[in-house]
Amino acid sequence: MIMPRHFPTRRELLAASGVLFAWPFVPRIARAEGRDPRFFTVILRGGLDGLAAVAPVGDPDWIALRGDKALRLDGATPALPLDALFALNPAMPNLHRLFKAGQAIIVHAVATPYRERSHFDGQDVLESGLPAPGRVDSGWLNRALAALEPGGRADARHARAFAVGPITPLVVRGPAPVMSWVPPRLPPVSDDTTMRLLDLYRHTDPALARVLEDRIGLAAIARAGGMEGAPATNIGPVMQIGGIQQVRAYFAEVTGAAAKFFASADGPRVGALAVDGWDTHVNEGAVGGRLAALLGALDGAIAATESNLGAAWNDTVVAMITEFGRTARINGNDGTDHGTGTVAILFGGALKGGRVIADWPGLKTADLYEGRDLKATTDLRAVLKGLLREHLRLDDKVLAAAVFLDSAAIAPLGGLV
Amino acid sequence: MALEPSAQAALALHRFGLGPRAGSIAAIASDPRGALLAELDRPGAGQIAAGNLMTSGAANRAVFEFNAERRAKQRLEQARREAAKNNGDAAMAPPATANAEGDDARPMRPNPALPLPLQLLQREAKARVDAAIAADIGFVERLVWFWSNHFCVNSQATVEAGGYEREAIRANVLGRFADMLLAAEGHPAMLLYLDNAQSIGPNSVAGINRSRGLNENLGREILELHTLGVRTVYGQSDVTSFAKVLTGWTIIPTVSNPDHGGEFVFNKRMHEPGPQTVIGKTYSDPGVAQGRAVLADLARHPATATHVATKLARHFVADDPPPSLVEKLALRFRDTDGDLKELAKALVGAPEAWSAEQAKIKRPGEWLIAMLRATGLGGDIGRIMRTLTRLGEPLWRPPAPKGFADDNAAWLEGLALRLDTANVFAQRVAPRLDPAAVAETALGPLASAQTRRTIAAAESKPQALTLLLMAPEFQRR
């Protein structure tokens, strides 16, 4: 059994993990207005390819840029039109339906202020809400909670009911009290860990190696395709340890359960959860491949969220955000590398939706950031500040000084809610 | 036998025990075999001090009362609701609470008030896990687990699985096989699990009056699984006769006896009268002594010695154990009239049991306890039980009377589940631990250079710990 030379690294391949954190209070001002708003954010770790999720099919340079990997309206699996310029990945019919119903917004060519391409630094900036990476111990959502005045405990009955989660995402770390809940299903292990274990087994324990290989599906592919010396690009789609069904079930379970908690009259109101697996360096598969499957899982999670929220759906905003986008062009492994501009996906009954918000930078080489990435023309902080201000009633000054530090120059985006 | 002493100590802890704790390897390195033998000789070895644990009879009665009260409450509630409906009074209807408490919301709730049967089960489970974690080596605990699986019952069939293990298995784990056999087959948990409680001799008073009859289940499984072994010296007529012998071995109805309900009783009215012939020997019918006599002979039968010796060697040493080892163990069993302590001594005394190759994959429970011992962490009993269930070895819920499988093939496929489990465990606990130190504790000299390198090269503490817990030397024993 010869392994391809390129071992996918930690975040290159599919893995999912998620923990819901929630704030056990109802925001006071909103309550005074007679509203009972829900807000949660989903961190898509690994760098979502915004161009594969929401394609600029009306841009004349689009097809040339992505070639046969480009989503298109006239493809075998046609993209779902959003407006004159943009179309949604066909794996996301639920999001499309919500968009058409005015309950979803896509913000495109958006990014945090971070302009390097390290996942870890990028996630730090995304979750800390600071303008640059560095030592941080709190996240913007937690600081937003700390700034909100509680208008009564939301969870009188369930105050002690949340289990302590295994991994606290930075976005909710900080001074405000949060509870965590861990879904009963295990998040699949990362592929990198699996590959390291497989390597160990191959050197020391053929019987265990065989089991793990079968599990991964490599052995079957190698037997069928004579993998020796074949390029790494052939192995991408089969490397999912848990399989897409497991990931799909996990996404839906986590978000669906979260939505049930949020729907409950005395449940939490503000929360976050993190989902890994968006680092699509190899065989990205935006149409009918791995990323399509992953987006489909996300779409299922969106549907589960909507249906499980019940009447609370109309008071809800969910923001799906990621640390950065990916290269505009396809790389040598039919994937994409770390980039800059991407999308933010907002949905929920409280939105004034049905719009793609984008100051579109264009796709000619000269338009791309450093000649390679979709340029970011909207600061993600503006989007999040807009949501926190209009939905949770956080004050502009607090947002600029305490939540997204040093962001006074970044005006909250208005009219989202 | 090429292992140096401390490697042999580490091997002993994995193979015969429940895995090393901090300092375990050094503690027994001077004489691993002697340490195993010493554990057998410790006063009270294998027993659990039963502080908060009920006898199985008491547990049975408590659960009976609990269920009766719950039924009464439900009936009252139903009557109240129907009355409210008939009055057309919607305000009387109970408040809807289902809202946030559907299935998916369940994990959000703690378990302050588990129903009594689950409380009892958890208490028993915790006592078992605590004993496993606290043991210096865990050889006696492993013997308890082995015999408990040999004479398994199912906690879904009986609330007494935990009490059964203490009363029938632990009480005899270093005693005589004949005594354990009698204690197991006569225990209410077994009589319920294998249906003997309702087996009625066709010619007994109850059989004639009630036209209900014989249930062969227990008789067959005793011959096939607990004593002689399948396809040995018995046939269908032996099964039938033995089942008749066992009629009347039943349980005192709790409903009519609040003091002793749920306990064993020999009910003469259900017992098939007359002599029975089992494996060529005719047993007269003095009542309950008829069954005791058959069991005593089964315990002494050479086929039983071979059956037990094979299973024991398969469990501790290899799926296909060396025939010389099986023969040694069977001989010792016969020579000592089934002295289980002597049998355990013969096992650790046999060179075949000490081969350097770790031929067996740990069962999920062994692996899980080894994880907790190696990291020095306790575990929430609910979480441990859920993990065992997920890994395919739910505590006291074997898939069949044969117990959980004891060969590698049955457990290999669960490797990926173990990987997920190790990963989650490591994510949770690794920040508090030094993986290299845990590796030293858990494997010491057993760790291959490759395993050490792999752990050292990991990109994070959780990954290092995951790889250690999944390393072949830790998966195997």
Tab-separated table of C-alpha atoms in Angstrom, chain B residues 132-302:
chain	number	residue	atom	x	y	z
B	132	ALA	CA	-11.731	-0.997	38.513
B	133	ILE	CA	-10.052	2.383	38.811
B	134	ALA	CA	-8.936	1.854	42.390
B	135	ALA	CA	-7.353	-1.564	41.861
B	136	ASP	CA	-3.556	-1.667	41.994
B	137	ILE	CA	-3.341	-4.041	39.057
B	138	GLY	CA	-6.918	-5.078	38.434
B	139	PHE	CA	-6.329	-8.790	37.909
B	140	VAL	CA	-9.141	-9.804	40.245
B	141	GLU	CA	-11.471	-7.235	38.665
B	142	ARG	CA	-10.655	-8.695	35.262
B	143	LEU	CA	-11.543	-12.145	36.621
B	144	VAL	CA	-14.840	-10.721	37.897
B	145	TRP	CA	-15.533	-9.259	34.478
B	146	PHE	CA	-14.631	-12.544	32.811
B	147	TRP	CA	-16.898	-14.655	34.988
B	148	SER	CA	-19.668	-12.086	34.897
B	149	ASN	CA	-19.602	-12.309	31.125
B	150	HIS	CA	-19.457	-16.101	31.251
B	151	PHE	CA	-22.547	-16.195	33.476
B	152	CYS	CA	-24.089	-13.078	32.004
B	153	VAL	CA	-27.525	-11.661	32.684
B	154	ASN	CA	-29.115	-8.624	31.066
B	155	SER	CA	-30.073	-5.545	33.012
B	156	GLN	CA	-33.004	-4.985	30.690
B	157	ALA	CA	-34.453	-8.323	31.714
B	158	THR	CA	-33.823	-7.770	35.386
B	159	VAL	CA	-33.171	-4.820	37.657
B	160	GLU	CA	-30.755	-6.945	39.604
B	161	ALA	CA	-27.799	-7.194	37.233
B	162	GLY	CA	-25.499	-5.274	39.553
B	163	GLY	CA	-26.601	-7.116	42.658
B	164	TYR	CA	-26.311	-10.374	40.778
B	165	GLU	CA	-22.699	-9.702	39.920
B	166	ARG	CA	-21.860	-8.988	43.534
B	167	GLU	CA	-23.863	-11.845	44.997
B	168	ALA	CA	-23.196	-14.640	42.511
B	169	ILE	CA	-19.926	-13.723	40.783
B	170	ARG	CA	-17.814	-11.633	43.136
B	171	ALA	CA	-18.711	-13.773	46.130
B	172	ASN	CA	-17.179	-16.779	44.387
B	173	VAL	CA	-14.620	-15.263	42.046
B	174	LEU	CA	-11.714	-16.836	43.910
B	175	GLY	CA	-13.766	-19.703	45.281
B	176	ARG	CA	-15.041	-22.866	43.654
B	177	PHE	CA	-16.589	-23.055	40.212
B	178	ALA	CA	-19.351	-25.326	41.557
B	179	ASP	CA	-20.353	-22.662	44.061
B	180	MET	CA	-20.364	-19.898	41.465
B	181	LEU	CA	-22.411	-22.099	39.153
B	182	LEU	CA	-24.987	-22.781	41.828
B	183	ALA	CA	-25.112	-19.149	42.907
B	184	ALA	CA	-25.533	-17.970	39.320
B	185	GLU	CA	-28.168	-20.465	38.172
B	186	GLY	CA	-30.178	-20.115	41.349
B	187	HIS	CA	-30.075	-16.342	41.350
B	188	PRO	CA	-33.351	-14.551	40.620
B	189	ALA	CA	-31.609	-12.450	37.957
B	190	MET	CA	-30.636	-15.556	36.007
B	191	LEU	CA	-33.982	-17.261	36.583
B	192	LEU	CA	-35.669	-14.212	35.107
B	193	TYR	CA	-33.191	-13.645	32.291
B	194	LEU	CA	-33.324	-17.208	31.030
B	195	ASP	CA	-37.028	-17.673	31.737
B	196	ASN	CA	-36.783	-20.442	34.297
B	197	ALA	CA	-38.899	-18.493	36.773
B	198	GLN	CA	-41.922	-19.365	34.659
B	199	SER	CA	-40.931	-22.889	33.652
B	200	ILE	CA	-43.445	-25.390	34.926
B	201	GLY	CA	-43.161	-29.170	34.992
B	202	PRO	CA	-45.950	-30.591	32.774
B	203	ASN	CA	-46.824	-33.154	35.409
B	204	SER	CA	-46.456	-30.849	38.359
B	205	VAL	CA	-49.526	-29.670	40.230
B	206	ALA	CA	-49.255	-26.246	38.614
B	207	GLY	CA	-48.655	-27.775	35.206
B	208	ILE	CA	-51.711	-29.945	35.354
B	209	ASN	CA	-53.901	-27.149	36.661
B	210	ARG	CA	-52.681	-24.358	34.420
B	211	SER	CA	-51.752	-26.150	31.215
B	212	ARG	CA	-48.601	-24.115	31.005
B	213	GLY	CA	-45.329	-25.818	30.672
B	214	LEU	CA	-41.691	-26.349	30.383
B	215	ASN	CA	-39.205	-23.682	29.342
B	216	GLU	CA	-35.908	-25.186	28.257
B	217	ASN	CA	-33.974	-21.964	28.004
B	218	LEU	CA	-31.978	-22.078	31.226
B	219	GLY	CA	-31.328	-25.802	31.077
B	220	ARG	CA	-29.950	-25.551	27.569
B	221	GLU	CA	-27.766	-22.532	28.230
B	222	ILE	CA	-26.292	-24.043	31.362
B	223	LEU	CA	-25.160	-27.054	29.334
B	224	GLU	CA	-24.143	-25.154	26.244
B	225	LEU	CA	-22.682	-21.957	27.638
B	226	HIS	CA	-22.006	-22.247	31.337
B	227	THR	CA	-20.630	-25.756	31.756
B	228	LEU	CA	-20.015	-28.459	29.138
B	229	GLY	CA	-19.871	-26.353	25.995
B	230	VAL	CA	-21.723	-26.626	22.720
B	231	ARG	CA	-21.572	-29.886	20.751
B	232	THR	CA	-20.010	-31.872	23.551
B	233	VAL	CA	-21.567	-34.709	25.465
B	234	TYR	CA	-25.220	-33.824	25.733
B	235	GLY	CA	-28.249	-34.115	23.472
B	236	GLN	CA	-31.796	-32.832	23.318
B	237	SER	CA	-33.095	-35.394	25.799
B	238	ASP	CA	-30.510	-34.175	28.317
B	239	VAL	CA	-31.695	-30.616	27.773
B	240	THR	CA	-35.313	-31.581	28.302
B	241	SER	CA	-34.594	-33.673	31.358
B	242	PHE	CA	-32.391	-31.013	32.889
B	243	ALA	CA	-35.060	-28.379	32.244
B	244	LYS	CA	-37.520	-30.590	34.118
B	245	VAL	CA	-35.032	-30.927	36.959
B	246	LEU	CA	-34.897	-27.128	37.178
B	247	THR	CA	-38.658	-26.581	37.235
B	248	GLY	CA	-39.719	-25.001	40.458
B	249	TRP	CA	-36.551	-22.876	40.671
B	250	THR	CA	-38.356	-19.588	40.682
B	251	ILE	CA	-38.937	-16.316	42.470
B	252	ILE	CA	-41.163	-15.259	45.326
B	253	PRO	CA	-43.829	-12.947	43.874
B	254	THR	CA	-43.232	-9.454	45.199
B	255	VAL	CA	-46.899	-8.582	45.059
B	256	SER	CA	-47.749	-11.115	47.736
B	257	ASN	CA	-44.608	-10.937	49.850
B	258	PRO	CA	-43.325	-7.474	50.696
B	259	ASP	CA	-40.487	-8.877	52.834
B	260	HIS	CA	-38.997	-11.520	50.575
B	261	GLY	CA	-40.533	-10.891	47.173
B	262	GLY	CA	-38.045	-11.245	44.370
B	263	GLU	CA	-35.919	-13.768	46.223
B	264	PHE	CA	-35.260	-17.342	45.176
B	265	VAL	CA	-37.718	-20.007	46.120
B	266	PHE	CA	-38.115	-23.632	45.224
B	267	ASN	CA	-41.781	-24.026	44.386
B	268	LYS	CA	-42.674	-27.663	44.668
B	269	ARG	CA	-46.010	-27.139	42.950
B	270	MET	CA	-44.195	-26.162	39.723
B	271	HIS	CA	-41.567	-28.884	39.918
B	272	GLU	CA	-41.745	-31.879	37.619
B	273	PRO	CA	-42.014	-34.892	39.903
B	274	GLY	CA	-39.893	-37.980	39.576
B	275	PRO	CA	-36.355	-38.964	38.649
B	276	GLN	CA	-34.626	-37.538	35.568
B	277	THR	CA	-31.693	-38.778	33.560
B	278	VAL	CA	-29.091	-36.220	32.535
B	279	ILE	CA	-25.972	-37.294	30.628
B	280	GLY	CA	-26.314	-40.914	31.501
B	281	LYS	CA	-26.951	-40.475	35.193
B	282	THR	CA	-30.321	-40.748	36.860
B	283	TYR	CA	-31.149	-38.306	39.586
B	284	SER	CA	-33.848	-39.109	42.110
B	285	ASP	CA	-36.210	-36.355	43.109
B	286	PRO	CA	-35.798	-35.001	46.611
B	287	GLY	CA	-36.858	-31.526	45.331
B	288	VAL	CA	-34.411	-28.651	44.969
B	289	ALA	CA	-31.537	-31.011	45.735
B	290	GLN	CA	-32.143	-32.725	42.398
B	291	GLY	CA	-31.016	-29.630	40.520
B	292	ARG	CA	-28.139	-29.005	42.888
B	293	ALA	CA	-26.891	-32.525	42.292
B	294	VAL	CA	-26.950	-32.102	38.516
B	295	LEU	CA	-25.132	-28.773	38.744
B	296	ALA	CA	-22.498	-30.269	41.026
B	297	ASP	CA	-21.849	-33.047	38.524
B	298	LEU	CA	-21.750	-30.606	35.616
B	299	ALA	CA	-19.183	-28.508	37.482
B	300	ARG	CA	-16.997	-31.565	37.855
B	301	HIS	CA	-17.359	-32.839	34.279
B	302	PRO	CA	-14.114	-32.887	32.230
